Coordinates of C-alpha atoms in Angstrom, one line a residue:
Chain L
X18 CA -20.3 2.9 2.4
X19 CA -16.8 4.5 1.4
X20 CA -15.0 0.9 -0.4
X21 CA -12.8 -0.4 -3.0
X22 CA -14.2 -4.1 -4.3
X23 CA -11.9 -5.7 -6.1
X24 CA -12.2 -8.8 -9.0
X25 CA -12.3 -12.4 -7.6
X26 CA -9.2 -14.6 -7.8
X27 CA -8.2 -16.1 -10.7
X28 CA -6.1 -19.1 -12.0
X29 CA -4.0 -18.7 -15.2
X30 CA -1.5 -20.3 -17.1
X31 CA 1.9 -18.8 -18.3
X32 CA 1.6 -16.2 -21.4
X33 CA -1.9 -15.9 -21.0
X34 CA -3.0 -12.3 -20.7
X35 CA -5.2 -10.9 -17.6
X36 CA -7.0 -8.1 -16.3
X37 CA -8.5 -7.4 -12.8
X38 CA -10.1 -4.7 -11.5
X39 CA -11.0 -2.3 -8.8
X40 CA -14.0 -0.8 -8.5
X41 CA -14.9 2.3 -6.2
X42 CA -18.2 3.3 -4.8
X43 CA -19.1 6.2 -1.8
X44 CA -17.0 8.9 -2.7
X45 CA -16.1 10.6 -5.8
X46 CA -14.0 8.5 -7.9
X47 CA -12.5 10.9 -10.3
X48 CA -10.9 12.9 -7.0
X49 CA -9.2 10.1 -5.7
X50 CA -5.9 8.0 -7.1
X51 CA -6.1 4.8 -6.9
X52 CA -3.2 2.8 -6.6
X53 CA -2.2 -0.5 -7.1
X54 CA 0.0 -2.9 -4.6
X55 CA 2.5 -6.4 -5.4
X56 CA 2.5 -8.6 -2.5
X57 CA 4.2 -11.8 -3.3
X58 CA 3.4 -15.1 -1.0
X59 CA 5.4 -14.1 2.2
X60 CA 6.9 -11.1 1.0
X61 CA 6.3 -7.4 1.6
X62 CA 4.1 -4.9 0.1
X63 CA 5.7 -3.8 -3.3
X64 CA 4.2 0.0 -4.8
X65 CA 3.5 -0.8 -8.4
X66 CA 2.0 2.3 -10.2
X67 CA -1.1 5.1 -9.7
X68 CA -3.5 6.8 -11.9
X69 CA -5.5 9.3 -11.2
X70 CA -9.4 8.7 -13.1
X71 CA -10.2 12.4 -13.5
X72 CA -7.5 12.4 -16.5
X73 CA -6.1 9.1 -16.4
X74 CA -2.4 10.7 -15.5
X75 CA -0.4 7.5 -15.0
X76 CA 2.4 6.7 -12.8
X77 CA 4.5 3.2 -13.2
X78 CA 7.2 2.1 -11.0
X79 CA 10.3 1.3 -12.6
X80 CA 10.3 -2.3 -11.8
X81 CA 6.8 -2.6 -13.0
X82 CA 7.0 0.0 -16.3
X83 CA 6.7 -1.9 -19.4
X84 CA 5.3 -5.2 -17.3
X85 CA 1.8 -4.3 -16.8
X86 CA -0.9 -1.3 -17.8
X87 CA -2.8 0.7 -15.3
X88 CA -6.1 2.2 -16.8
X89 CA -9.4 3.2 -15.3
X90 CA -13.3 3.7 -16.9
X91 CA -14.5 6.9 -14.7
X92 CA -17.6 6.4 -16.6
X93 CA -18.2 2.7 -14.3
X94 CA -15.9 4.3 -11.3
X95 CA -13.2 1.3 -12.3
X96 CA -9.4 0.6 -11.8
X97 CA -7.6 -2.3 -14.0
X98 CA -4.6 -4.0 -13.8
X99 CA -3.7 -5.9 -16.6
X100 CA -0.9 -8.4 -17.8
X101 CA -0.4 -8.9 -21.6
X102 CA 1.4 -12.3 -21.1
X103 CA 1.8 -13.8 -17.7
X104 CA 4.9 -15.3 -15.8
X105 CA 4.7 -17.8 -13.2
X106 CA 6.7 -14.7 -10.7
X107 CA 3.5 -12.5 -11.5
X108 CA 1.5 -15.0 -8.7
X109 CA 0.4 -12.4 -6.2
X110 CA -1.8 -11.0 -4.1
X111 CA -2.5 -7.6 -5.7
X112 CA -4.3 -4.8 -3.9
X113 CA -5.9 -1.7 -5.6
X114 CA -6.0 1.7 -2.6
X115 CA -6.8 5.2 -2.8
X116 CA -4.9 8.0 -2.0
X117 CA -6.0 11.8 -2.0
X118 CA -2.5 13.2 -2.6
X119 CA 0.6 12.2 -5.3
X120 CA 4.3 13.5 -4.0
X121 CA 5.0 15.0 -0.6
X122 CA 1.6 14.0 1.2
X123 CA 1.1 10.6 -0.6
X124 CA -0.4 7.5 1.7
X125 CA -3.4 5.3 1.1
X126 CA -5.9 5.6 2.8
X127 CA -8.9 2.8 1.5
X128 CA -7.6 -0.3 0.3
X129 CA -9.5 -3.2 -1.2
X130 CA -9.4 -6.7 -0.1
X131 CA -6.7 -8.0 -2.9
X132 CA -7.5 -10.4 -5.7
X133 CA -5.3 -13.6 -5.4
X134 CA -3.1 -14.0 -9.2
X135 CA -1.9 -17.8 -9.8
X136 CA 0.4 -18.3 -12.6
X137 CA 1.1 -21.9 -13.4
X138 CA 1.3 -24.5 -16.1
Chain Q
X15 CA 15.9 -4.9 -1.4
X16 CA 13.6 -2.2 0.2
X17 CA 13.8 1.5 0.0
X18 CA 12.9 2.2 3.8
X19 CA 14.5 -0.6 6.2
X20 CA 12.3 -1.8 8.7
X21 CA 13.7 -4.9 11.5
X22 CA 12.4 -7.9 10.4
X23 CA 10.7 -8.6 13.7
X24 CA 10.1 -7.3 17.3
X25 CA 8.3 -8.4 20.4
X26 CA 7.1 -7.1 23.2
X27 CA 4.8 -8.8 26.1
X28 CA 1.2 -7.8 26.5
X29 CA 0.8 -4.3 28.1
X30 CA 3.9 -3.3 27.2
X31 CA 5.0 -0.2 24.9
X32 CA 7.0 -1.2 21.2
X33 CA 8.3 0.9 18.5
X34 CA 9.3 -0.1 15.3
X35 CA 11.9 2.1 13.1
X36 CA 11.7 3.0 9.2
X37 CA 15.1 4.2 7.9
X38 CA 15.7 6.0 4.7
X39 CA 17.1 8.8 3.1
X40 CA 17.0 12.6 1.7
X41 CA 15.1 11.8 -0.9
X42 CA 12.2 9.9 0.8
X43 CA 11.5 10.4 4.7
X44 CA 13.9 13.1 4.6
X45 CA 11.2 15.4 2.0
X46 CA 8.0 13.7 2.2
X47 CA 5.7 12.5 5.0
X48 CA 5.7 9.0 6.3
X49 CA 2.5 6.6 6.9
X50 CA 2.3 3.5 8.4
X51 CA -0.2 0.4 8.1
X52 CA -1.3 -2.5 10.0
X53 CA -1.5 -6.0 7.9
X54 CA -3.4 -8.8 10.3
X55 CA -2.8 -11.9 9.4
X56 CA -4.6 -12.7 6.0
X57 CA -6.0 -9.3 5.4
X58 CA -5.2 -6.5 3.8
X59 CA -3.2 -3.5 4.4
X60 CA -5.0 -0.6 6.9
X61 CA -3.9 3.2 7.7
X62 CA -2.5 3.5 10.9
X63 CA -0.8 7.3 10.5
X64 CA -0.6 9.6 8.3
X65 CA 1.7 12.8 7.6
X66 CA 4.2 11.4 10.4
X67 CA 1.8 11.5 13.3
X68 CA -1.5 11.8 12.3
X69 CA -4.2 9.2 13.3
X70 CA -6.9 8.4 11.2
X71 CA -10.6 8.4 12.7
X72 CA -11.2 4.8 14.6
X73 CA -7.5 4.0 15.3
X74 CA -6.6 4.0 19.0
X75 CA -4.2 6.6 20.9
X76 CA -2.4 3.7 21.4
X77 CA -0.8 4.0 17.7
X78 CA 1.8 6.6 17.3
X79 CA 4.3 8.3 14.7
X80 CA 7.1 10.8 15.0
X81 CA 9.9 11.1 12.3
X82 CA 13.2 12.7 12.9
X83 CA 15.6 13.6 9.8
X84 CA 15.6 10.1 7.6
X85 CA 14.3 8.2 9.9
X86 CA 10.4 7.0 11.0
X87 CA 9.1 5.7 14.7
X88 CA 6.0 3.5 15.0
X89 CA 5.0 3.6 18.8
X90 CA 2.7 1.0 20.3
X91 CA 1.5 1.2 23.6
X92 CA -0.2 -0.8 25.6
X93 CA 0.2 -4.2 23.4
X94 CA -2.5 -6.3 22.8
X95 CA -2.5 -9.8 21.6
X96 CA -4.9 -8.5 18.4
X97 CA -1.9 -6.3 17.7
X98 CA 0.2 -9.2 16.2
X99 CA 0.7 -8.4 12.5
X100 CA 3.0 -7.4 10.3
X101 CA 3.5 -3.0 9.7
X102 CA 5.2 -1.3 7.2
X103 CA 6.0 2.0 6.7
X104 CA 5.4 4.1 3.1
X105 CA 6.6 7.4 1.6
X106 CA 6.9 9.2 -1.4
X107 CA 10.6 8.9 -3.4
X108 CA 11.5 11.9 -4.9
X109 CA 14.3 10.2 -6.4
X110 CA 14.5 10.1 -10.5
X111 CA 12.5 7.2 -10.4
X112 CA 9.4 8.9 -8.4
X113 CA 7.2 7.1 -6.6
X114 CA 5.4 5.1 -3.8
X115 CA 7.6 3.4 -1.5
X116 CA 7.1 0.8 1.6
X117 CA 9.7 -0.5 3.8
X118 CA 10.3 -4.3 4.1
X119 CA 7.6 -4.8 6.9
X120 CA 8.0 -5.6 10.1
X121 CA 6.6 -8.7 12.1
X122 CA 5.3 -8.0 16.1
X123 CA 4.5 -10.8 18.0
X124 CA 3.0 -9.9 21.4
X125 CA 4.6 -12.6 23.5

């Protein structure tokens, strides 16, 4: 089966440092990007950044550049997400997806089921 | 403050046909193609189009896309009450700050 699974939720306070990951199984993972996706409680879905495992070519958005690291492990077929020190506005549901194309064609196509971030002291 | 603006809401009754817009500019919809996804309550994100109007295998006829200029159309026909959920629309901003996009979403309750 063609899926994304993702980490399971986790609990932390502020400044302490996290990573959550994303991992793909049923297709070639080193063909696909793979995404990652903000969605604050209530909000919208918010594009944070891409990388594609078959080089690790990266992609941030500017509101998240600087904020977080996007990596991957093609050797485990892995996406991470990680925070270096934690804010109590990071508490999110986070999704990882896939997407065949970067630019002009760009949508995602296979997302995972999110992993649930809570920030608090 | 979204890229692509979406109305916050819409509502239709049961059988009846819906569309939902997606505005935005040159250097998003106006260049790239626009998708569109379906978020049930409590779930996570799932393709409805692709490249403006294309359906992905297992998503009724029912689900529709055209885009004209800067702008984006969701068309649902036929409304079911499993249909209530929020949808937002996504393209790529060519902008100098490249990248993903989504619109704010959009909320449809089928009365």
């Amino acid at each position: 089966e063609v899926q994304l699974v993702q980490s399971g939720a986790e609990v932390k306070k502020p400044g302490e440092s996290l990573k959550i990951s994303c991992k793909g199984s049923g297709y070639s993972f080193t063909s696909y990007w793979i995404g990652w996706v903000r969605q604050m409680p209530g909000k919208g879905l918010e594009w944070m950044g891409i990388i594609y495992p078959g080089d690790s070519d990266t992609r941030y958005s500017p509101s998240f550049q600087g904020q977080v690291t996007i990596s991957a492990d093609k050797s485990i077929s892995t996406a991470y997400l990680q925070w270096s020190s934690l804010k109590a506005s990071d508490t999110a549901m986070y999704y990882c997806a896939r997407s065949q194309w970067l630019t002009v064609y760009w949508y995602f196509d296979l997302w995972g089921r999110g992993t649930l971030v809570t920030v608090s002291s | 403050q979204s890229v692509l603006t979406q109305p916050p809401s819409v509502s239709a009754a049961p059988g009846q046909k819906v569309t939902i817009s997606c505005s935005g500019s040159s250097s998003n919809i106006g260049n790239n193609y626009v998708s569109w996804y379906q978020q049930l309550p409590g779930t996570a994100p799932k393709l409805l189009i692709y490249e403006n109007n294309k359906r992905p295998s297992g998503i009724p006829d029912r689900f529709s896309g055209s885009k004209s200029g800067t702008s984006a159309t969701l068309g649902i026909t036929g409304l079911q009450t499993g249909d209530e959920a929020d949808y937002y629309c996504g393209t790529w901003d060519s902008s100098l700050s490249a990248g993903g996009v989504f619109g704010g979403g959009t909320k449809l309750t089928v009365l």
